[in-house]
Amino acid sequence: MIDVINLKKTFNDGFEVIKGIDLTIEKGDIMCIIGPSGSGKSTFLRCLNCMEDATDGQIIYHDVDIADPSVDINVHRQHMGMVFQHFNLFNNKTVIQNIMMAPVHIQTKAAKKKGSQDKRSREQIKKDAYDNAMRLLGRIGLEDKANAYPSTLSGGQKQRIAIVRALAMNPEVMLFDEPTSALDPEMVGEVLDVMKELAKEGMTMVVVTHEMGFAKEVANKVIFMDSGKILEMNSPKEFFENPQNPRLKEFLSKVL
Amino acid sequence: MGSFSLKWDKFVSVLIDSGGYKKVLEGLGNTLLIAVVGLVIGIIIGTLIAAVRVLPVPIKWKKGEFNKDRKRSVKYCLDKFFKGFCSFYVGLFRGTPVVVQLLVFYYVLLPLMGIKITGVGVSIMVFGLNSGAYISEIMRGGILSVDRGQMEAGRALGLSYGTTMIKVVIPQAVKNILPTLGNEFIALIKETSVVSFVGASDLYVAFNYIGSNNYEFMVPYIVMAVIYIVLVIIISIGVKMLERRLRKSDRRN
Ligand SMILES: Nc1ncnc2c1ncn2[C@@H]1O[C@H](COP(=O)(O)OP(=O)(O)OP(=O)(O)O)[C@@H](O)[C@H]1O
Ligand SMILES: [Mg+2]
């Protein structure tokens, strides 16, 4: 589904963070990326939906090189959900507005275009988005928080809502950047449970995480990144039980 | 004390019997009109300038690529031009006294352009342009104070920079700078007391008129000062109430 070819990223200060990554993400893959701090995991994930512009290489998504700055990246991002470490819910919007905003805005704009298939009125789009948002909130058991503002929620609730906000766009792939790292320990489980359910439904997921348990249990591929390169990629069983790369061995011995 | 009550009586007689109150009401109306409309214009201009100034700098293209990708290079030049124009504008209006701006517009620029406009009209325009320069700085600070993650979340959902800016970032920025905007409004109310330079009749003109009527300025000017203070107090209370309403998205329940 996504083909990453020789991806490189150098920041303005001349520091090369990603030093040539090749990777193919298949439909239904659940990839976990682990590695030491500063190894470029977040940067790589953010390059996948062009939150960071790659300085070299290609990201082929639906036969389009989305790393090329002349493509309309917004269109592609609508199919790639992203979940952040710090949730980033819109503070000025209620929970339901957070979830409805992007679908309503984008579908209304699309419906207005001449020759559009979507003949719904704005009211109908809003109503559909509302129903969908409530259904998603029901899934995570937070319907009663629909009209609450983010500042009134716990971290775990915020992150679960951030996940369904991304889901409201019906993405094909979900990118997670350490979704549980900013949470109190007792809230990690509820967020991981939502992610596990997503994985069961066959969502394609790329997850940067420090949760080795999640990687072992849910992933079908685990990737070890260090200093801007992929040093090892394997099934979770092989990866954790029979690591090859010496740096990975050292890393695992420290974290496990 | 006796002489003061005499002065007070004189003032009241001019105010009521000789129709001075009409002048005062007109002056109060003009003062408020200039300040309120000036503030609205200022907020619009200030937000536009701030939005331009915080635009991310487009990628600098290497020499060869610059020509290859014309659309991008045009964007880059436009960005440079607008940013340059905005800092020129802000520098100009913050670097000169507002009285000078009033005089230049009224006696130089507008006549040169052949535009006839009343003193109140010029004052509204100049105070709008002037406060636009100040508010742009306030607004820029407000936009930068909003967590970067808010913009990122909007972009990650596929919304454009502009949409995210308008729907998510600017509302939060405005909330953050509301107290400062309130101060700007208060400053505007006070600064408008110079519009008589271009023949607009504001509060000062009204009370000056009453005073000149019998060469007795003490009471009129005291009353004028009190009116300004009351205006400022009312605005401060209004801003506090507005703030409290906007804060509701911060409150825990
Ligand atoms: N905008 C930026 N400008 C310059 N350097 C940056 C920028 N963002 C990240 N870096 C640097 O790039 C390197 C990799 O950062 P990145 O966030 O990708 O690491 P990471 O693997 O996600 O680490 P962590 O586990 O701590 O999140 C770090 O050394 C960081 O300082
Ligand atoms: Mg990171």
Coordinates of C-alpha atoms and ligand atoms in Angstrom, one line a residue:
Chain A
M1 CA 0.0 0.0 0.0
I2 CA 2.8 2.4 0.9
D3 CA 6.3 2.0 -0.6
V4 CA 9.0 4.0 1.0
I5 CA 12.1 4.2 -1.2
N6 CA 15.4 5.5 0.0
L7 CA 13.8 8.1 2.3
K8 CA 16.2 10.7 3.7
K9 CA 15.5 13.7 6.0
T10 CA 17.9 16.4 6.9
F11 CA 16.7 19.2 9.2
N12 CA 17.5 22.8 8.4
D13 CA 20.4 22.8 10.8
G14 CA 22.1 20.2 8.6
F15 CA 21.4 17.2 10.9
E16 CA 20.6 14.1 9.0
V17 CA 17.9 12.3 11.0
I18 CA 16.7 9.7 8.4
K19 CA 19.5 8.2 6.5
G20 CA 17.9 6.2 3.8
I21 CA 14.9 4.0 4.6
D22 CA 13.3 1.4 2.4
L23 CA 10.1 -0.2 3.6
T24 CA 6.9 -1.6 2.2
I25 CA 3.7 -1.4 4.2
E26 CA 1.1 -3.9 3.0
K27 CA -2.6 -3.6 3.5
G28 CA -3.5 -5.1 6.9
D29 CA 0.1 -4.7 8.3
I30 CA 0.5 -3.9 11.9
M31 CA 4.0 -2.5 12.2
C32 CA 5.5 -1.5 15.4
I33 CA 8.6 0.7 15.3
I34 CA 10.9 0.6 18.3
G35 CA 14.3 2.1 19.0
P36 CA 16.2 4.4 21.3
S37 CA 15.2 8.0 21.8
G38 CA 16.4 10.4 19.1
S39 CA 16.8 7.6 16.6
G40 CA 14.3 9.3 14.2
K41 CA 11.2 7.2 14.8
S42 CA 8.9 10.1 15.0
T43 CA 10.5 11.9 12.1
F44 CA 10.1 8.8 9.9
L45 CA 6.4 8.4 10.9
R46 CA 5.8 12.1 10.2
C47 CA 7.5 11.8 6.8
L48 CA 4.9 9.1 5.9
N49 CA 2.1 11.7 5.8
C50 CA 4.5 14.6 4.9
M51 CA 4.1 16.4 8.2
E52 CA 7.9 16.6 7.6
D53 CA 9.0 17.1 4.1
A54 CA 11.5 14.4 3.1
T55 CA 14.7 15.8 1.6
D56 CA 15.2 12.8 -0.6
G57 CA 13.6 9.6 -1.7
Q58 CA 10.0 8.6 -2.5
I59 CA 6.9 7.6 -0.8
I60 CA 4.6 5.8 -3.2
Y61 CA 1.0 5.8 -2.1
H62 CA -1.6 4.7 -4.6
D63 CA 0.9 5.1 -7.4
V64 CA 1.6 8.7 -6.5
D65 CA 4.9 9.9 -5.0
I66 CA 3.5 11.9 -2.1
A67 CA 6.9 13.1 -1.1
D68 CA 6.9 15.2 -4.3
P69 CA 6.0 18.7 -3.1
S70 CA 3.7 19.4 -6.0
V71 CA 1.1 16.8 -5.1
D72 CA -1.9 18.0 -3.1
I73 CA -1.0 16.4 0.2
N74 CA -4.3 17.2 1.9
V75 CA -6.1 14.7 -0.3
H76 CA -3.8 11.9 0.7
R77 CA -3.8 12.8 4.4
Q78 CA -7.6 12.3 4.4
H79 CA -6.9 8.6 4.1
M80 CA -4.1 8.5 6.6
G81 CA -5.1 9.0 10.2
M82 CA -2.5 10.2 12.7
V83 CA -2.5 9.9 16.5
F84 CA -0.1 12.0 18.5
Q85 CA 1.7 11.5 21.8
H86 CA 0.0 14.6 23.2
F87 CA -3.4 13.9 21.8
N88 CA -3.8 17.4 20.2
L89 CA -7.5 17.5 20.5
F90 CA -8.8 21.0 19.4
N91 CA -9.1 22.8 22.7
N92 CA -11.7 25.3 21.4
K93 CA -14.1 22.5 20.3
T94 CA -16.2 20.0 22.1
V95 CA -15.6 16.3 21.8
I96 CA -18.3 15.9 19.1
Q97 CA -17.1 19.0 17.2
N98 CA -13.6 17.6 17.3
I99 CA -14.8 14.4 15.6
M100 CA -17.2 16.0 13.2
M101 CA -15.1 19.0 12.0
A102 CA -12.9 17.5 9.4
P103 CA -15.5 15.2 7.8
V104 CA -18.1 17.9 7.6
H105 CA -15.7 20.5 6.2
I106 CA -14.1 18.2 3.6
Q107 CA -17.3 16.5 2.5
T108 CA -19.1 19.8 2.2
K109 CA -16.3 21.1 0.0
A110 CA -16.3 18.0 -2.1
A111 CA -20.1 18.0 -2.5
K112 CA -20.0 21.6 -3.7
K113 CA -17.7 20.7 -6.6
K114 CA -19.3 20.4 -10.0
G115 CA -20.0 16.9 -11.1
S116 CA -19.6 15.5 -7.6
Q117 CA -21.1 12.1 -6.8
D118 CA -22.1 13.3 -3.4
K119 CA -25.5 15.0 -3.7
R120 CA -26.1 15.5 0.0
S121 CA -26.9 18.9 1.4
R122 CA -24.7 20.4 4.1
E123 CA -27.4 19.6 6.7
Q124 CA -27.5 16.0 5.6
I125 CA -23.6 15.8 5.7
K126 CA -23.7 17.2 9.2
K127 CA -26.3 14.8 10.3
D128 CA -24.4 11.8 8.9
A129 CA -21.2 13.1 10.5
Y130 CA -23.0 13.4 13.8
D131 CA -24.4 9.9 13.6
N132 CA -21.1 8.5 12.7
A133 CA -19.3 10.5 15.5
M134 CA -21.9 9.2 18.1
R135 CA -21.4 5.7 16.8
L136 CA -17.6 6.0 17.2
L137 CA -18.0 7.5 20.7
G138 CA -20.3 4.6 21.5
R139 CA -17.5 2.2 20.5
I140 CA -15.2 3.7 23.1
G141 CA -18.0 4.2 25.6
L142 CA -17.7 7.9 25.8
E143 CA -21.1 9.1 24.3
D144 CA -21.8 11.0 27.5
K145 CA -18.7 13.1 26.9
A146 CA -19.9 14.3 23.5
N147 CA -20.5 17.9 24.6
A148 CA -17.5 18.1 27.0
Y149 CA -14.4 20.2 26.2
P150 CA -11.1 18.4 26.0
S151 CA -9.7 20.1 29.1
T152 CA -12.3 18.3 31.2
L153 CA -11.1 14.8 30.1
S154 CA -8.5 12.4 31.4
G155 CA -5.5 11.6 29.2
G156 CA -6.8 8.2 28.4
Q157 CA -10.2 9.6 27.3
K158 CA -8.5 12.3 25.3
Q159 CA -6.4 9.8 23.4
R160 CA -9.3 7.5 22.7
I161 CA -11.2 10.4 21.3
A162 CA -8.2 11.4 19.2
I163 CA -8.2 7.9 17.8
V164 CA -11.9 8.0 16.8
R165 CA -11.4 11.6 15.5
A166 CA -8.9 10.1 13.0
L167 CA -11.3 7.2 12.3
A168 CA -14.1 9.5 11.4
M169 CA -12.3 10.2 8.2
N170 CA -12.4 6.5 7.3
P171 CA -8.6 6.2 6.9
E172 CA -6.9 3.3 5.2
V173 CA -3.9 3.5 7.4
M174 CA -3.4 4.8 10.9
L175 CA -0.1 6.2 12.1
F176 CA 0.5 6.3 15.9
D177 CA 3.4 8.2 17.5
E178 CA 3.9 6.9 21.0
P179 CA 0.2 7.1 21.7
T180 CA 0.5 6.0 25.3
S181 CA 3.8 7.7 26.4
A182 CA 2.1 10.7 27.9
L183 CA -0.5 8.7 29.8
D184 CA -0.6 7.7 33.5
P185 CA 0.1 4.0 33.7
E186 CA -3.5 3.1 34.7
M187 CA -4.8 4.7 31.4
V188 CA -2.4 2.9 29.1
G189 CA -4.5 -0.2 28.9
E190 CA -7.7 1.5 27.8
V191 CA -5.9 3.1 24.8
L192 CA -4.1 -0.1 23.9
D193 CA -7.4 -1.9 24.0
V194 CA -8.9 0.4 21.4
M195 CA -5.8 -0.1 19.2
K196 CA -6.0 -3.9 19.6
E197 CA -9.6 -3.8 18.5
L198 CA -8.7 -1.7 15.4
A199 CA -6.0 -4.2 14.6
K200 CA -8.5 -7.1 14.8
E201 CA -10.7 -5.3 12.3
G202 CA -7.9 -5.3 9.9
M203 CA -6.8 -1.7 10.0
T204 CA -3.4 -1.1 8.6
M205 CA -1.3 0.5 11.4
V206 CA 2.1 1.9 11.9
V207 CA 2.9 2.3 15.6
V208 CA 5.9 3.9 17.2
T209 CA 5.8 2.6 20.7
H210 CA 7.8 1.6 23.8
E211 CA 5.1 -0.9 24.7
M212 CA 7.0 -4.1 24.0
G213 CA 4.0 -6.2 25.1
F214 CA 1.8 -4.6 22.5
A215 CA 4.4 -5.1 19.8
K216 CA 4.7 -8.8 20.8
E217 CA 1.0 -9.4 21.0
V218 CA -0.5 -7.4 18.1
A219 CA 2.2 -6.6 15.5
N220 CA 2.9 -8.8 12.5
K221 CA 6.2 -6.9 11.9
V222 CA 8.5 -5.2 14.3
I223 CA 11.1 -2.8 13.2
F224 CA 14.1 -1.6 15.1
M225 CA 15.4 1.8 14.2
D226 CA 18.6 3.4 15.3
S227 CA 20.4 6.5 14.2
G228 CA 18.1 7.0 11.2
K229 CA 18.2 3.5 9.8
I230 CA 16.2 0.3 10.0
L231 CA 18.6 -2.1 11.5
E232 CA 16.2 -5.1 11.8
M233 CA 12.7 -6.0 10.8
N234 CA 11.1 -9.3 11.6
S235 CA 8.0 -11.1 12.9
P236 CA 7.6 -10.4 16.6
K237 CA 8.5 -13.9 17.6
E238 CA 11.9 -13.8 15.8
F239 CA 12.4 -10.2 16.7
F240 CA 12.2 -10.7 20.4
E241 CA 13.4 -14.3 20.8
N242 CA 16.1 -14.3 18.2
P243 CA 17.4 -10.8 17.5
Q244 CA 20.3 -10.6 15.1
N245 CA 21.6 -7.1 15.2
P246 CA 24.0 -6.5 18.1
R247 CA 22.5 -3.0 18.7
L248 CA 19.0 -4.5 18.9
K249 CA 20.3 -7.2 21.3
E250 CA 21.7 -4.5 23.6
F251 CA 18.5 -2.4 23.3
L252 CA 16.3 -5.4 24.2
S253 CA 18.5 -6.4 27.1
K254 CA 18.0 -2.9 28.5
V255 CA 14.3 -2.6 28.1
L256 CA 13.0 -6.1 28.7
Chain B
M1 CA -16.4 75.9 48.0
G2 CA -18.9 78.5 47.3
S3 CA -17.1 79.5 44.1
F4 CA -17.2 75.8 43.0
S5 CA -20.9 75.5 43.4
L6 CA -21.2 78.7 41.4
K7 CA -19.1 77.1 38.6
W8 CA -21.2 74.0 38.8
D9 CA -24.4 76.0 38.4
K10 CA -22.9 77.7 35.4
F11 CA -21.9 74.4 33.9
V12 CA -25.4 72.9 34.4
S13 CA -27.1 75.9 32.9
V14 CA -25.0 75.6 29.7
L15 CA -25.3 71.9 29.7
I16 CA -29.1 71.8 30.0
D17 CA -30.6 75.2 29.1
S18 CA -28.3 76.1 26.2
G19 CA -28.4 72.7 24.7
G20 CA -24.8 71.7 25.7
Y21 CA -25.9 68.1 26.3
K22 CA -26.6 67.7 22.6
K23 CA -23.0 68.5 22.0
V24 CA -21.9 66.1 24.7
L25 CA -24.0 63.3 23.3
E26 CA -22.7 63.9 19.8
G27 CA -19.1 63.9 21.1
L28 CA -19.6 60.8 23.1
G29 CA -21.2 59.1 20.1
N30 CA -18.3 60.1 17.9
T31 CA -15.7 59.0 20.4
L32 CA -17.3 55.6 20.7
L33 CA -17.9 55.3 17.0
I34 CA -14.2 56.1 16.1
A35 CA -12.9 53.7 18.8
V36 CA -15.3 50.8 18.1
V37 CA -15.2 50.9 14.3
G38 CA -11.4 51.6 14.5
L39 CA -11.0 48.6 16.7
V40 CA -13.0 46.3 14.4
I41 CA -11.0 47.5 11.4
G42 CA -7.8 47.1 13.5
I43 CA -8.7 43.5 14.4
I44 CA -9.4 42.6 10.8
I45 CA -6.2 44.2 9.5
G46 CA -4.2 43.0 12.5
T47 CA -5.4 39.4 12.0
L48 CA -4.5 39.4 8.3
I49 CA -1.1 40.8 8.9
A50 CA -0.4 38.4 11.7
A51 CA -1.6 35.5 9.6
V52 CA 0.8 36.5 6.8
R53 CA 3.7 37.0 9.2
V54 CA 3.4 33.6 10.8
L55 CA 3.1 31.7 7.5
P56 CA 5.7 29.1 7.4
V57 CA 8.5 30.1 5.0
P58 CA 8.2 28.0 1.9
I59 CA 11.1 25.7 1.2
K60 CA 14.0 27.6 -0.4
W61 CA 14.6 26.0 -3.7
K62 CA 18.0 25.3 -5.0
K63 CA 19.0 27.4 -8.0
G64 CA 18.0 24.9 -10.7
E65 CA 14.8 23.8 -9.0
F66 CA 13.7 27.4 -8.5
N67 CA 13.0 27.7 -12.2
K68 CA 11.8 24.2 -12.7
D69 CA 9.0 24.5 -10.3
R70 CA 7.5 27.9 -11.2
K71 CA 4.4 27.6 -9.0
R72 CA 6.6 27.1 -5.9
S73 CA 9.0 29.9 -6.8
V74 CA 6.1 32.3 -7.3
K75 CA 4.8 31.3 -3.9
Y76 CA 8.2 32.0 -2.4
C77 CA 8.4 35.5 -3.9
L78 CA 4.8 36.3 -2.9
D79 CA 5.6 35.2 0.6
K80 CA 8.7 37.5 0.7
F81 CA 6.7 40.4 -0.8
F82 CA 3.8 40.2 1.6
K83 CA 6.0 39.7 4.7
G84 CA 8.1 42.7 3.6
F85 CA 5.0 44.8 3.0
C86 CA 3.6 43.9 6.4
S87 CA 6.7 44.8 8.4
F88 CA 6.9 48.1 6.5
Y89 CA 3.2 48.8 7.4
V90 CA 3.7 47.9 11.0
G91 CA 6.9 49.9 11.2
L92 CA 5.3 53.0 9.6
F93 CA 2.2 53.1 11.9
R94 CA 4.1 52.3 15.1
G95 CA 6.9 54.7 14.2
T96 CA 4.8 57.9 13.9
P97 CA 2.4 59.7 16.4
V98 CA -1.2 59.1 15.6
V99 CA -1.8 62.9 15.4
V100 CA 0.8 63.1 12.6
Q101 CA -1.0 60.2 10.9
L102 CA -4.3 62.1 11.2
L103 CA -2.9 65.3 9.8
V104 CA -1.1 63.6 7.0
F105 CA -4.2 61.7 5.9
Y106 CA -6.6 64.6 6.3
Y107 CA -4.5 67.3 4.8
V108 CA -2.1 65.5 2.4
L109 CA -3.0 62.0 1.3
L110 CA -6.7 62.2 0.9
P111 CA -6.7 65.6 -0.9
L112 CA -3.9 64.4 -3.2
M113 CA -6.1 61.4 -4.1
G114 CA -9.1 63.7 -4.5
I115 CA -11.1 62.0 -1.8
K116 CA -13.4 64.2 0.3
I117 CA -14.3 62.7 3.7
T118 CA -15.4 64.0 7.1
G119 CA -13.2 64.4 10.1
V120 CA -14.9 61.5 11.8
G121 CA -14.4 59.4 8.7
V122 CA -10.7 60.1 8.5
S123 CA -10.4 59.4 12.2
I124 CA -12.1 56.0 11.9
M125 CA -9.8 55.2 9.0
V126 CA -6.6 56.3 10.7
F127 CA -7.4 54.7 14.0
G128 CA -8.3 51.5 12.2
L129 CA -5.1 51.4 10.3
N130 CA -3.1 52.5 13.3
S131 CA -4.6 49.9 15.7
G132 CA -4.2 47.3 13.0
A133 CA -0.4 47.7 13.3
Y134 CA -0.5 47.3 17.1
I135 CA -3.1 44.5 17.0
S136 CA -1.1 42.6 14.4
E137 CA 1.8 42.2 16.9
I138 CA -0.6 41.2 19.7
M139 CA -2.3 38.7 17.4
R140 CA 1.0 37.3 16.2
G141 CA 2.0 36.6 19.8
G142 CA -1.4 35.1 20.4
I143 CA -1.1 32.8 17.4
L144 CA 2.4 31.7 18.4
S145 CA 1.2 31.0 21.9
V146 CA -1.2 28.3 20.6
D147 CA 0.4 24.8 20.8
R148 CA 1.9 23.7 17.5
G149 CA 0.1 20.4 17.9
Q150 CA -3.2 22.1 17.2
M151 CA -2.1 23.0 13.7
E152 CA -0.5 19.6 13.2
A153 CA -3.7 17.8 14.2
G154 CA -5.7 19.8 11.7
R155 CA -3.3 19.2 8.9
A156 CA -3.0 15.5 9.7
L157 CA -6.8 15.2 9.2
G158 CA -6.4 16.6 5.7
L159 CA -7.5 20.2 6.5
S160 CA -5.6 23.0 4.8
Y161 CA -3.4 25.4 6.6
G162 CA -5.9 28.2 6.2
T163 CA -8.9 26.2 7.4
T164 CA -7.0 25.0 10.5
M165 CA -5.8 28.5 11.1
I166 CA -9.4 30.0 10.9
K167 CA -11.3 27.2 12.7
V168 CA -8.8 26.1 15.4
V169 CA -5.7 28.4 15.9
I170 CA -7.1 31.9 15.6
P171 CA -10.1 31.3 18.0
Q172 CA -7.7 30.1 20.6
A173 CA -5.3 32.9 19.9
V174 CA -8.1 35.5 20.3
K175 CA -9.0 33.9 23.6
N176 CA -5.4 34.2 24.8
I177 CA -5.1 37.8 23.8
L178 CA -8.5 39.0 24.9
P179 CA -7.2 40.9 27.9
T180 CA -4.6 42.6 25.8
L181 CA -7.2 43.5 23.1
G182 CA -9.3 45.0 25.9
N183 CA -6.4 47.2 26.8
E184 CA -6.0 48.1 23.2
F185 CA -9.6 49.2 23.1
I186 CA -9.1 51.3 26.2
A187 CA -6.0 52.9 24.7
L188 CA -8.0 53.7 21.6
I189 CA -10.8 55.4 23.5
K190 CA -8.3 57.6 25.2
E191 CA -6.2 58.3 22.1
T192 CA -9.3 59.4 20.1
S193 CA -9.2 62.6 22.2
V194 CA -7.0 64.2 19.5
V195 CA -9.4 63.9 16.6
S196 CA -10.4 67.6 16.9
F197 CA -7.1 68.2 15.0
V198 CA -9.0 67.1 11.9
G199 CA -12.3 68.7 12.9
A200 CA -14.1 65.7 14.3
S201 CA -16.3 66.7 17.3
D202 CA -15.6 64.3 20.1
L203 CA -16.0 64.6 23.8
Y204 CA -13.2 67.1 24.1
V205 CA -14.8 69.4 21.5
A206 CA -18.1 69.2 23.4
F207 CA -16.7 70.1 26.8
N208 CA -14.4 72.7 25.3
Y209 CA -17.5 74.3 23.7
I210 CA -19.3 74.4 27.1
G211 CA -16.3 75.9 28.7
S212 CA -15.8 78.6 26.1
N213 CA -19.4 79.6 26.5
N214 CA -18.6 81.4 29.8
Y215 CA -14.8 81.0 30.1
E216 CA -15.2 78.5 32.8
F217 CA -13.3 75.3 32.1
M218 CA -12.8 73.7 35.5
V219 CA -16.1 71.9 35.9
P220 CA -16.5 70.8 32.2
Y221 CA -13.0 69.3 32.1
I222 CA -13.6 67.5 35.4
V223 CA -16.8 66.0 34.1
M224 CA -15.0 65.1 30.8
A225 CA -12.4 63.2 32.9
V226 CA -15.1 61.4 34.8
I227 CA -16.9 60.3 31.6
Y228 CA -13.6 58.9 30.2
I229 CA -13.0 57.0 33.5
V230 CA -16.5 55.6 33.5
L231 CA -16.1 54.5 29.9
V232 CA -12.9 52.7 30.7
I233 CA -14.4 51.0 33.7
I234 CA -17.4 49.8 31.7
I235 CA -15.1 48.4 29.0
S236 CA -13.0 46.6 31.6
I237 CA -16.0 45.0 33.1
G238 CA -17.2 44.0 29.6
V239 CA -13.9 42.4 28.7
K240 CA -13.9 40.5 32.0
M241 CA -17.3 39.1 31.3
L242 CA -16.4 38.1 27.8
E243 CA -13.3 36.4 29.0
R244 CA -15.3 34.4 31.5
R245 CA -17.6 33.2 28.8
L246 CA -14.8 32.2 26.5
R247 CA -13.0 30.4 29.4
K248 CA -15.8 27.9 29.6
S249 CA -13.8 25.6 27.3
D250 CA -11.1 25.6 29.9
R251 CA -13.2 24.8 32.9
R252 CA -13.1 21.4 34.5
N253 CA -16.4 19.9 35.4
Ligands
LIG1 N1 12.3 20.2 13.8 C1 13.5 19.7 14.1 N2 14.6 20.4 13.8 C2 15.9 19.9 14.1 N3 16.1 18.7 14.6 C3 15.0 17.9 14.9 C4 13.7 18.4 14.7 N4 12.9 17.4 15.1 C5 13.6 16.4 15.6 N5 14.9 16.7 15.5 C6 16.0 15.9 15.9 O1 16.0 14.7 15.2 C7 16.3 13.6 16.0 C8 15.3 12.5 15.9 O2 14.1 13.0 16.4 P1 12.8 12.0 16.6 O3 11.8 12.8 17.3 O4 12.5 11.5 15.2 O5 13.3 10.8 17.5 P2 12.5 9.7 18.1 O6 13.1 8.4 17.7 O7 11.1 9.9 17.9 O8 12.8 9.9 19.7 P3 11.8 9.7 20.9 O9 11.7 8.3 21.2 O10 12.5 10.5 22.0 O11 10.5 10.3 20.5 C9 16.5 14.1 17.4 O12 17.9 14.2 17.6 C10 15.9 15.5 17.4 O13 16.7 16.3 18.2
MG2 MG 9.3 10.5 19.0

